mmCIF file of C-alpha atoms in Angstrom:
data_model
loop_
_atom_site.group_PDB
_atom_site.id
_atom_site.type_symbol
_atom_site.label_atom_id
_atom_site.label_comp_id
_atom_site.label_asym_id
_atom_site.label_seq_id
_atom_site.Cartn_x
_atom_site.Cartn_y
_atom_site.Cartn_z
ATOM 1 C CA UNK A 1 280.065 -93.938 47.530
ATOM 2 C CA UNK A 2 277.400 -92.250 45.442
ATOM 3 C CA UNK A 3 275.455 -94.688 43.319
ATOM 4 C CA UNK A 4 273.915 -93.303 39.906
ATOM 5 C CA UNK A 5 270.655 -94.249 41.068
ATOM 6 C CA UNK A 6 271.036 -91.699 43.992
ATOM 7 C CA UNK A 7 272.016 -88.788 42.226
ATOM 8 C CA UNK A 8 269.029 -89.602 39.930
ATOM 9 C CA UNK A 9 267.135 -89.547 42.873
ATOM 10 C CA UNK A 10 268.630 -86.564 44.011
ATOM 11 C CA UNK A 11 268.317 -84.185 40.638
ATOM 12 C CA UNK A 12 264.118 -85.388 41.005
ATOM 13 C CA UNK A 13 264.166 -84.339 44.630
ATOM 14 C CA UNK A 14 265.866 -80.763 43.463
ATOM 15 C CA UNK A 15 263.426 -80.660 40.558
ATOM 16 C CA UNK A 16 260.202 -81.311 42.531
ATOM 17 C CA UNK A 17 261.176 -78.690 45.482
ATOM 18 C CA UNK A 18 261.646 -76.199 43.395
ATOM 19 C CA UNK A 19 259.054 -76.804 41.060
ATOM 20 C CA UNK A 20 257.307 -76.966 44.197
ATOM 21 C CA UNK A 21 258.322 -73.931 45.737
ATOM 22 C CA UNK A 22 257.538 -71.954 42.840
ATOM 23 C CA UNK A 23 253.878 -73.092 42.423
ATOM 24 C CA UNK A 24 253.589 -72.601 46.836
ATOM 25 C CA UNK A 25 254.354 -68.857 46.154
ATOM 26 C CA UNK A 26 251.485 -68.389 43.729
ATOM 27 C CA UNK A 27 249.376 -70.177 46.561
ATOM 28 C CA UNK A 28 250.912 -68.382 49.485
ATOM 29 C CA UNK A 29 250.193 -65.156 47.299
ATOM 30 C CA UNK A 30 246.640 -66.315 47.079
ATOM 31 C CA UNK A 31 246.268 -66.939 50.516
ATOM 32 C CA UNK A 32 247.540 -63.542 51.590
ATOM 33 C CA UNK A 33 245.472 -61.917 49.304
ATOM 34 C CA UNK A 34 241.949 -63.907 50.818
ATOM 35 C CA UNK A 35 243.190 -62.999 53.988
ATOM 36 C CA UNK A 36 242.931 -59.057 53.158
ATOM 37 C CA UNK A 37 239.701 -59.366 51.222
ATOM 38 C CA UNK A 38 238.517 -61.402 54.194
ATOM 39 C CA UNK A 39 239.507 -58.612 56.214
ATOM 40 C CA UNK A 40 237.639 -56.281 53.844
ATOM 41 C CA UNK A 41 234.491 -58.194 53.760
ATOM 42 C CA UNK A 42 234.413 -58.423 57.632
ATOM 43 C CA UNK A 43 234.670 -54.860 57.754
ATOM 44 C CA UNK A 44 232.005 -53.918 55.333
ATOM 45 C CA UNK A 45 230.460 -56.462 56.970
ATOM 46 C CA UNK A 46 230.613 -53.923 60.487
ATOM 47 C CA UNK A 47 230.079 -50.882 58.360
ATOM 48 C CA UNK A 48 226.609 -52.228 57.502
ATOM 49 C CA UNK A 49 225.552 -53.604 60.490
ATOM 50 C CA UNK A 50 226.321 -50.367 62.022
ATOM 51 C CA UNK A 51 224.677 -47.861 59.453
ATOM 52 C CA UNK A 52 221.539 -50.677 59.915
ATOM 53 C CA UNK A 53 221.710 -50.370 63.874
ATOM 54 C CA UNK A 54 222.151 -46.372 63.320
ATOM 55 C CA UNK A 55 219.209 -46.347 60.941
ATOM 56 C CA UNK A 56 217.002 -48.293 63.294
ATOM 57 C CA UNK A 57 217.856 -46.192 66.386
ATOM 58 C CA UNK A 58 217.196 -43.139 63.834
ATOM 59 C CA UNK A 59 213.785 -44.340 62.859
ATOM 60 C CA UNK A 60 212.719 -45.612 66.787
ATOM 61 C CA UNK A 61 213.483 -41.619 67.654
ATOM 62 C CA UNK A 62 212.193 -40.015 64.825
ATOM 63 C CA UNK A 63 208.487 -42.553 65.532
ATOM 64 C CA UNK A 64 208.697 -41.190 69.434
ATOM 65 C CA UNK A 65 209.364 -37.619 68.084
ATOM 66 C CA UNK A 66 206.032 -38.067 65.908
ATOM 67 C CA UNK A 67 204.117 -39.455 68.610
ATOM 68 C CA UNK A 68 205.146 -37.076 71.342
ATOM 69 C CA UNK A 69 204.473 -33.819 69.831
ATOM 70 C CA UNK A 70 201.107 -35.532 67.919
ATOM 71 C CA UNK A 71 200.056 -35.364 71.732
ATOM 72 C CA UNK A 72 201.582 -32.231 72.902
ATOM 73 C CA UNK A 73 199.715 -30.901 70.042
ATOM 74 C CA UNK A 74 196.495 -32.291 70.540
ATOM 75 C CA UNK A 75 197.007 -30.550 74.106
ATOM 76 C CA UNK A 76 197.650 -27.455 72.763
ATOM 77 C CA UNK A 77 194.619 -27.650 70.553
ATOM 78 C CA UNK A 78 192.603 -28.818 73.364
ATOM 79 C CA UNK A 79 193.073 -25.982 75.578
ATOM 80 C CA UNK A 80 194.260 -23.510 73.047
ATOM 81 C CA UNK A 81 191.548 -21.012 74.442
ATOM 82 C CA UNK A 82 193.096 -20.874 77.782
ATOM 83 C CA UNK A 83 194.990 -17.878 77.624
ATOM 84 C CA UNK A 84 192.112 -15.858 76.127
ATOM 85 C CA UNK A 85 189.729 -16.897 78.597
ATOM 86 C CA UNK A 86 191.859 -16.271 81.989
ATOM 87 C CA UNK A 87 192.274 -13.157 80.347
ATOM 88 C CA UNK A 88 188.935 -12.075 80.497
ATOM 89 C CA UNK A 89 187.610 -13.664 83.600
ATOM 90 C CA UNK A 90 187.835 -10.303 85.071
ATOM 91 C CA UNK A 91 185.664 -8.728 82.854
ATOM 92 C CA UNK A 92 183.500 -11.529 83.225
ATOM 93 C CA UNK A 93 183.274 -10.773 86.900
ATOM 94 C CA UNK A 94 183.059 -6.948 86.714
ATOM 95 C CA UNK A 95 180.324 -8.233 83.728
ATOM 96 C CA UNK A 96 178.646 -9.827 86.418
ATOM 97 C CA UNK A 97 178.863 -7.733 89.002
ATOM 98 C CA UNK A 98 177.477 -4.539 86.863
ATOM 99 C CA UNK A 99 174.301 -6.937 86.478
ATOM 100 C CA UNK A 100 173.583 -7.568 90.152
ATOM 101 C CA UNK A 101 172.167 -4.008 90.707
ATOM 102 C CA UNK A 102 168.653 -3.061 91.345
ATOM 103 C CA UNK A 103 166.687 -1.443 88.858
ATOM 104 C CA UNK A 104 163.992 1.387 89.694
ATOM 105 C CA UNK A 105 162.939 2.631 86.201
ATOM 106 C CA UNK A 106 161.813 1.193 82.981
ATOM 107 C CA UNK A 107 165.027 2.319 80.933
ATOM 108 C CA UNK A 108 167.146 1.005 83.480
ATOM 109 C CA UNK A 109 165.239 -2.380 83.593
ATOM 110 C CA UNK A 110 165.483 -2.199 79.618
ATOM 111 C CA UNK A 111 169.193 -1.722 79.298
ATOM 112 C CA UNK A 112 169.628 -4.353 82.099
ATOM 113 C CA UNK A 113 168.000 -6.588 80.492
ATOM 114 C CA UNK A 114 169.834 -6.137 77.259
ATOM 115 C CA UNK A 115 172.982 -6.838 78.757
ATOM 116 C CA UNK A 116 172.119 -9.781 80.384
ATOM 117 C CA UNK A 117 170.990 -11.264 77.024
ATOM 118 C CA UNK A 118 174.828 -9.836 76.165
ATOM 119 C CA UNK A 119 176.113 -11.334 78.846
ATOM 120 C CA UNK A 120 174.212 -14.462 78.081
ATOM 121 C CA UNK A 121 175.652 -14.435 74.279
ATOM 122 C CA UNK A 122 179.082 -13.883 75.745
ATOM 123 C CA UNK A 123 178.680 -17.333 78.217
ATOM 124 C CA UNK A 124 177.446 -19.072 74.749
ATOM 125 C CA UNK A 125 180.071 -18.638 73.035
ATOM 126 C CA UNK A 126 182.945 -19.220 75.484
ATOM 127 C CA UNK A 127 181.093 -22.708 76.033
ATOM 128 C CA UNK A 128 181.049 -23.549 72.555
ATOM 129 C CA UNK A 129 184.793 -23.194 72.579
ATOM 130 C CA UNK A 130 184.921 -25.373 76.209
ATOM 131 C CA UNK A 131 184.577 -22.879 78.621
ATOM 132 C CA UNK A 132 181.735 -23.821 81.791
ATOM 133 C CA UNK A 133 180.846 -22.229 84.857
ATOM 134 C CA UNK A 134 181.809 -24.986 87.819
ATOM 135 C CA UNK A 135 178.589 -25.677 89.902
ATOM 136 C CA UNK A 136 178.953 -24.901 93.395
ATOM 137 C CA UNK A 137 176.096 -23.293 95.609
ATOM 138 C CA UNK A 138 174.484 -26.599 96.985
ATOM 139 C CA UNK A 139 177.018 -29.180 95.699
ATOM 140 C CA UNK A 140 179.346 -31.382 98.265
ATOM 141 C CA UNK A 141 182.670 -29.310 98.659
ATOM 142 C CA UNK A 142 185.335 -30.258 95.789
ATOM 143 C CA UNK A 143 188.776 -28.874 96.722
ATOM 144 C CA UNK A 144 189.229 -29.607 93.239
ATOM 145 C CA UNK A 145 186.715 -27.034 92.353
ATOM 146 C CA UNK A 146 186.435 -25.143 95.123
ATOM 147 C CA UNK A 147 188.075 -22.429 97.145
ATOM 148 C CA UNK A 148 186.795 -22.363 100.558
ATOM 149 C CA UNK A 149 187.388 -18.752 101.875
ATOM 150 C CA UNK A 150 185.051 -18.875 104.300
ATOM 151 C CA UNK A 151 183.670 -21.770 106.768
ATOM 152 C CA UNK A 152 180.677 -21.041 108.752
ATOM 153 C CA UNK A 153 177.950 -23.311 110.860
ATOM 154 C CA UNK A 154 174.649 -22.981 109.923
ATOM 155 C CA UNK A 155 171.968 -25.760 110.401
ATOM 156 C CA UNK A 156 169.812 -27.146 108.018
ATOM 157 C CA UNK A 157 172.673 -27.522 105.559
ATOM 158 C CA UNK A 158 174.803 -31.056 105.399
ATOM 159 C CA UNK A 159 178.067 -30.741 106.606
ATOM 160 C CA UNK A 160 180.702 -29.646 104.086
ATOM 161 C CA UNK A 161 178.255 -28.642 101.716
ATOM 162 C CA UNK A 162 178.861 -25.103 99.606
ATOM 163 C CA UNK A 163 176.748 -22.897 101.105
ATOM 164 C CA UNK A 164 177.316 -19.462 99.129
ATOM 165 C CA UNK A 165 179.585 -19.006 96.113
ATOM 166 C CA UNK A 166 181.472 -15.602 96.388
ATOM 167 C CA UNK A 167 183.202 -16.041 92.977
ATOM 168 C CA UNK A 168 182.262 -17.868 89.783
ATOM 169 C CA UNK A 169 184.812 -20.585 89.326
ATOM 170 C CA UNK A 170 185.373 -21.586 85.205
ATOM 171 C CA UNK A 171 186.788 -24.920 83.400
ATOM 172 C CA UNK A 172 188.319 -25.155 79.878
ATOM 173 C CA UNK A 173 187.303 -28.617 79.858
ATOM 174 C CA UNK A 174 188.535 -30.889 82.144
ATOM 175 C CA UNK A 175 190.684 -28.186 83.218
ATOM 176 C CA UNK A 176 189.855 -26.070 86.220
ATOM 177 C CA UNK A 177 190.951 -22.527 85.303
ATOM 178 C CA UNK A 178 189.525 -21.126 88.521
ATOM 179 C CA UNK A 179 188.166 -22.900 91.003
ATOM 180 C CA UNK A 180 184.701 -21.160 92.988
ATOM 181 C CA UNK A 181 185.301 -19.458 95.863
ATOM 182 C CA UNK A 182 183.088 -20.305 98.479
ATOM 183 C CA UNK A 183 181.680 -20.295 101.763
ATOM 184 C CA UNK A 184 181.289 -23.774 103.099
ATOM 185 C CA UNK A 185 179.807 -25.337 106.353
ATOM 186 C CA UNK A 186 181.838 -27.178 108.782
ATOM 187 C CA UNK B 1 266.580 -96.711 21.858
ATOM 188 C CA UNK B 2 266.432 -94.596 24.879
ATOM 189 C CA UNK B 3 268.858 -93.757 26.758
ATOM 190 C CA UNK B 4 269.949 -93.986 30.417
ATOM 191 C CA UNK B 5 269.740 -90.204 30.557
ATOM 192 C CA UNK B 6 266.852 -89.911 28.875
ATOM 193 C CA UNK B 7 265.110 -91.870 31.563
ATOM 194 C CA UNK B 8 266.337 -89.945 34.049
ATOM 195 C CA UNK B 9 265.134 -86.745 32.528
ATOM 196 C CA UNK B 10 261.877 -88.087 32.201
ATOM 197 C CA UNK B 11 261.528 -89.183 35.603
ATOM 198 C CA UNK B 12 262.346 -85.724 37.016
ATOM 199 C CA UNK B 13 259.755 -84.074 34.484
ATOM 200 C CA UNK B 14 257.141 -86.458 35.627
ATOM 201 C CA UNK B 15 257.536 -85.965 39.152
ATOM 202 C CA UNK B 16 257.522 -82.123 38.729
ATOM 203 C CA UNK B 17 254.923 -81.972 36.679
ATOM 204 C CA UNK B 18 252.745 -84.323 39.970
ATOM 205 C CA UNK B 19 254.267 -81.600 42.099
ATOM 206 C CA UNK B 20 253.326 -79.022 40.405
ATOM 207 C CA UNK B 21 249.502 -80.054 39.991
ATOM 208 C CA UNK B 22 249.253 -80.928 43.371
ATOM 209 C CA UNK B 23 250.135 -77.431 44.798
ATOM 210 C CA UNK B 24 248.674 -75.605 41.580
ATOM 211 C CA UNK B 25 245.446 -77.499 42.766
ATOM 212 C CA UNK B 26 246.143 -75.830 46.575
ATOM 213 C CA UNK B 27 246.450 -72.646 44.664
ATOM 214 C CA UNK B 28 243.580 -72.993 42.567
ATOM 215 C CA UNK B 29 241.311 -73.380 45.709
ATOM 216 C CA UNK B 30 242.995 -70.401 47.621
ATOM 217 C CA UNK B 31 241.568 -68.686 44.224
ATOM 218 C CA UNK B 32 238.264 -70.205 44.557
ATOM 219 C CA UNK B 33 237.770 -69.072 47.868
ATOM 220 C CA UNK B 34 239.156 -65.584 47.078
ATOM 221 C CA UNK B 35 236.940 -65.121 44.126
ATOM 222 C CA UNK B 36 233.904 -66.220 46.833
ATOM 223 C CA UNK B 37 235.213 -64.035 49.351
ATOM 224 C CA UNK B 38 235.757 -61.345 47.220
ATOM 225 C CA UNK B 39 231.722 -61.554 45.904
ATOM 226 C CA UNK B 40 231.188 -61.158 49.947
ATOM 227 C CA UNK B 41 233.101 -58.244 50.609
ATOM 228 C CA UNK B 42 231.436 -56.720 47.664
ATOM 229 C CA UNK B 43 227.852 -57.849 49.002
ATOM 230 C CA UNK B 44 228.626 -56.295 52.453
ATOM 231 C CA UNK B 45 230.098 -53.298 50.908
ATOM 232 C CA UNK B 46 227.096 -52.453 48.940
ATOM 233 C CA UNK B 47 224.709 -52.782 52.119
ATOM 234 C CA UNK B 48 226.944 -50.758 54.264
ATOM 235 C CA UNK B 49 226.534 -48.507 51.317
ATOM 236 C CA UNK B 50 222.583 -49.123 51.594
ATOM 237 C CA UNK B 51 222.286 -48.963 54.960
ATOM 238 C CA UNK B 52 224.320 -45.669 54.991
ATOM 239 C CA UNK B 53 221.820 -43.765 52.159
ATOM 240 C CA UNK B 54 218.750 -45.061 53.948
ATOM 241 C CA UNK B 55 219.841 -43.678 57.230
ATOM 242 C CA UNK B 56 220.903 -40.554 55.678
ATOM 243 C CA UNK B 57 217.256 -40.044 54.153
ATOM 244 C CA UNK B 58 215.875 -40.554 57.438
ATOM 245 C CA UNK B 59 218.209 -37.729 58.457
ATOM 246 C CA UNK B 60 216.712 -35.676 56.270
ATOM 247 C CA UNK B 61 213.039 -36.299 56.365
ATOM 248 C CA UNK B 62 213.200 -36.034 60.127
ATOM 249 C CA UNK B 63 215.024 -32.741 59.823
ATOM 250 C CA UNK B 64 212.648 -31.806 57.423
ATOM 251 C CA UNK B 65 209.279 -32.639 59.771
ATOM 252 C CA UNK B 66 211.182 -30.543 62.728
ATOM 253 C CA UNK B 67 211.062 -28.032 60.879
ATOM 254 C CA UNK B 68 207.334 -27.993 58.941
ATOM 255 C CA UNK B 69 205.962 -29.032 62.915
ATOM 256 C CA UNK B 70 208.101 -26.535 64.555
ATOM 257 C CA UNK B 71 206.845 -23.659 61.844
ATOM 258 C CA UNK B 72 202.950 -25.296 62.269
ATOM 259 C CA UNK B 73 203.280 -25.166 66.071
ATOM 260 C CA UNK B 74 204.243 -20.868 66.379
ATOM 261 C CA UNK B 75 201.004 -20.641 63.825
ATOM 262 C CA UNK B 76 198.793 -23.040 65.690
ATOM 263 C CA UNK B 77 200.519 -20.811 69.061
ATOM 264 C CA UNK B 78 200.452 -16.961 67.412
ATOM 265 C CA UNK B 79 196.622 -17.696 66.553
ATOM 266 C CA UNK B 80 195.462 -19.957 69.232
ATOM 267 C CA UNK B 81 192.746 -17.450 70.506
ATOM 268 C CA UNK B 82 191.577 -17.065 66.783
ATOM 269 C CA UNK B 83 188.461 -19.730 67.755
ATOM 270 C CA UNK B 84 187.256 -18.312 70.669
ATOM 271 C CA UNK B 85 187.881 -14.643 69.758
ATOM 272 C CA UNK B 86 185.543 -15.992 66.557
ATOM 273 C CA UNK B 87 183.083 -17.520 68.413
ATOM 274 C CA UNK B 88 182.699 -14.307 70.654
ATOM 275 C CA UNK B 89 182.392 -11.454 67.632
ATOM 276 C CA UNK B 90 178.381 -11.257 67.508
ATOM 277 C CA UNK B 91 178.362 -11.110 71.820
ATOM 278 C CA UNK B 92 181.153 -8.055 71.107
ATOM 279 C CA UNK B 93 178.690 -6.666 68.321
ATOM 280 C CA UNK B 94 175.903 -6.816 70.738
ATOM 281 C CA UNK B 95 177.106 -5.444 72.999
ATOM 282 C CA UNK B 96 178.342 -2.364 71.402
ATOM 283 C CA UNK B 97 175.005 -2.088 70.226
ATOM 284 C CA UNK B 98 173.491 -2.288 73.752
ATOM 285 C CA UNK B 99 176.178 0.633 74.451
ATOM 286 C CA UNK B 100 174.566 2.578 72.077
ATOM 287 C CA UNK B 101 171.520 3.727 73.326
ATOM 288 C CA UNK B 102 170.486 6.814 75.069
ATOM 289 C CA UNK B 103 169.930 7.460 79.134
ATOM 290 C CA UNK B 104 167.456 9.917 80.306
ATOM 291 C CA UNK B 105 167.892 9.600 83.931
ATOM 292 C CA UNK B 106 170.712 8.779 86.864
ATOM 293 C CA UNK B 107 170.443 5.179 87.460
ATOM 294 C CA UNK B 108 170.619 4.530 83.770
ATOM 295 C CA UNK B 109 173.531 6.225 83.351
ATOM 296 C CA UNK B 110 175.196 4.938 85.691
ATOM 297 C CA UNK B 111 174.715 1.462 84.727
ATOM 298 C CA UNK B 112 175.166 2.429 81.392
ATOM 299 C CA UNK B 113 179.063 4.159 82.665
ATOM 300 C CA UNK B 114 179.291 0.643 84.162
ATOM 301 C CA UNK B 115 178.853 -1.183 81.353
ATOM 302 C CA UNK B 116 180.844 0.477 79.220
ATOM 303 C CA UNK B 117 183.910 -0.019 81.755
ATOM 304 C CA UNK B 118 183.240 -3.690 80.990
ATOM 305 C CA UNK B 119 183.162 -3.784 77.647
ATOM 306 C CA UNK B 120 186.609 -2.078 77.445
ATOM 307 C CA UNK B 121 188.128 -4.642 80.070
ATOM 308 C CA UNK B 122 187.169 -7.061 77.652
ATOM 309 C CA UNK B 123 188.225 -5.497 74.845
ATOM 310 C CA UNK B 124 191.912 -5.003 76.788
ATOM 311 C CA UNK B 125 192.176 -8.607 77.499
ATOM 312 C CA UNK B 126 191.630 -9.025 74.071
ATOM 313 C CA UNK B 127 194.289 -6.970 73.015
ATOM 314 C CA UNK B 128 196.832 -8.737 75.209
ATOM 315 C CA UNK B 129 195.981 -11.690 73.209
ATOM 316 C CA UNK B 130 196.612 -9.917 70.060
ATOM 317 C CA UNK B 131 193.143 -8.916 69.020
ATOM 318 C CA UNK B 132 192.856 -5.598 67.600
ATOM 319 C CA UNK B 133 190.114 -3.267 66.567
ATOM 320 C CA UNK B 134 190.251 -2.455 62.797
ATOM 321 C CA UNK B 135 190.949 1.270 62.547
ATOM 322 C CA UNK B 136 188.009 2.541 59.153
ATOM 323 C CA UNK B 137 186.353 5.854 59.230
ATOM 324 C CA UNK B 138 188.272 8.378 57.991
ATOM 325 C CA UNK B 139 190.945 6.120 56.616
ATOM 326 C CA UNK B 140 191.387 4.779 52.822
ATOM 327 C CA UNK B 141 189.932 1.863 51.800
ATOM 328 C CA UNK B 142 191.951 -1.392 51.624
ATOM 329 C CA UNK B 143 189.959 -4.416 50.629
ATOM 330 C CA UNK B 144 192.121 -6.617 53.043
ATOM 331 C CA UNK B 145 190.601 -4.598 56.369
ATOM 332 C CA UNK B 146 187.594 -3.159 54.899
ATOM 333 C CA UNK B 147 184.504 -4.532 52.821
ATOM 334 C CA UNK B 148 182.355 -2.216 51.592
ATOM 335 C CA UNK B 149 178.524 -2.572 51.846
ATOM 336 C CA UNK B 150 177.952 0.890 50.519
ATOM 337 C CA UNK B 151 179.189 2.964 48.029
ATOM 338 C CA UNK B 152 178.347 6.546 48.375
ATOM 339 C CA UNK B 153 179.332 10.250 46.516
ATOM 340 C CA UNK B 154 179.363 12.500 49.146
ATOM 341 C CA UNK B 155 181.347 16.075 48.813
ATOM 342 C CA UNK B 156 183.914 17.247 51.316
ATOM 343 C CA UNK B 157 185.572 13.848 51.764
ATOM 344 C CA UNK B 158 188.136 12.217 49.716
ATOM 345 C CA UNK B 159 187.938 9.966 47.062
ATOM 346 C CA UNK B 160 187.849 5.947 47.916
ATOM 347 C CA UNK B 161 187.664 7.019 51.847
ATOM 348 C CA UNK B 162 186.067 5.373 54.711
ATOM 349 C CA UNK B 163 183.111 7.375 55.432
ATOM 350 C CA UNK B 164 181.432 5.296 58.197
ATOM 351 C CA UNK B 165 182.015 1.944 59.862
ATOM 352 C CA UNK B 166 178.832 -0.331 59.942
ATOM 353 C CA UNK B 167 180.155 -3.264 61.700
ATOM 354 C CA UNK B 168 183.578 -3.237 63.726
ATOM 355 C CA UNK B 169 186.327 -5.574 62.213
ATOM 356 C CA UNK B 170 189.139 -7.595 64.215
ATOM 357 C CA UNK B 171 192.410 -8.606 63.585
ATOM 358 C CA UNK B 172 194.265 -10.625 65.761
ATOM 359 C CA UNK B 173 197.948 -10.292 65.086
ATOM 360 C CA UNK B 174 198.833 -10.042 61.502
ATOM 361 C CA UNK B 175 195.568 -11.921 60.759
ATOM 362 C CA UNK B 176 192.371 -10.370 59.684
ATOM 363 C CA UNK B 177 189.534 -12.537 61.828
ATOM 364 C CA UNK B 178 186.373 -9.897 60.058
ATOM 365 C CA UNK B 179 186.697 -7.111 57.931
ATOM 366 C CA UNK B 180 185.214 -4.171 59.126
ATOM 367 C CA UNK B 181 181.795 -3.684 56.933
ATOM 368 C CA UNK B 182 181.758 0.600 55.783
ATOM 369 C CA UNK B 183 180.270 3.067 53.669
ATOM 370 C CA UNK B 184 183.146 4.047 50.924
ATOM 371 C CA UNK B 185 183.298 7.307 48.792
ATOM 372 C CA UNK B 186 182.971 6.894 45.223
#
């Protein structure tokens, strides 16, 4: 049998679950909802890290791109009269060659001598941009300057010492354009 | 007097209203930690945003310095024998000069042949470097090729011409390196 007290008991139960229930949805609600704006922080969250990462990467490469081609430049500037002077090394050497001759009259002498002091001007001015003759007559072979073309044995001269130079070597530098081409003894 | 009933119904209300303020607390929380939450997402969202712009600026500027070192480098390249074509102008002018004389006899002319087989040599490896002779008597004056150290009236020749060349000038490319210096008709 039912007593009164137990259907009182019974109607609060009912009352409280449902009041309950009702107030559980509004929480559940609120719950579901953090979850998704969790969600959404977590992936903003990614989406800066990332465009941070991507922005650091950026910056690392663009810093080696600026110090790479500062150098490459500083090359180019540095030997930037190469081209030009390889160019006329043969002139040069026909230059020279047209002052080796022997002179038997004054005009001759005269003009001679004028283009030497041309020739002279013409050495000047290459220098001033880098440009030097590479010793060799008398100096300890260099493979790194010289070209032996010919080796010969003649005494009174140390061993592998340039003997004769055949052909003016030039540097731009510390760069050998052409090296001398020599005679050296064994 | 209150009535059996009545207690009841206030019993149920009371234990609702416990219920309700228990889970309504729950809720409140879950709103508490949305609101919080929601502030993060926000926070991360306007980094990502940051992060994004900033890299994006970066994008640009490097693009940008590609392009202003790639344009400096074919300059610094087309006129990289500017310098030492420079430097070599008053050797050039010399010689020329020293071409300029008269021979008398055999061995003067000869040299004198030979000399003048040199000086176009070099003046052909110039050319392959882009260095070019300015073209003046007989042509119109333009002050961008030409300056004029004289000013003359002569008959027979047209107005504002080129009447004589004084001093050879040099481009090399599009680049004037010297004017040529001339005599211009009025």
């Amino acid at each position: 049998m039912v007593s009164e007290k137990d259907v009182q008991q019974e109607t609060a139960e009912k009352v409280k679950a449902e009041a309950v229930e009702e107030t559980e949805e509004t929480a559940e609600n609120a719950a579901q909802q953090e979850k998704s704006t969790e969600a959404e922080a977590v992936n903003w969250q990614q989406q800066a890290e990332e465009a941070e990462d991507k922005y650091l990467r950026l910056r690392a490469e663009f810093d080696n791109y600026r110090r790479r081609i500062q150098k490459e430049n500083e090359t180019l500037q540095k030997y930037r009269a190469q081209n030009v002077v390889t160019g006329i090394l043969p002139a040069l050497d026909n230059f020279e060659r047209a002052l080796n001759i022997e002179t038997t009259n004054d005009e001759s002498a005269s003009l001679l001598k004028g283009m030497q002091m041309v020739h002279s001007s013409l050495l000047e001015a290459l220098k001033a941009e880098g440009v030097e003759i590479i010793e060799s007559t008398g100096q300890q072979f260099d493979p790194n300057l010289h070209q032996a073309v010919m080796q010969v044995s003649e005494e009174g001269y140390e061993s592998n010492t340039v003997i004769e130079e055949l052909q003016k070597g030039y540097k731009l530098k510390d760069r050998v354009i052409r090296p001398s081409m020599v005679k050296v003894n064994e």
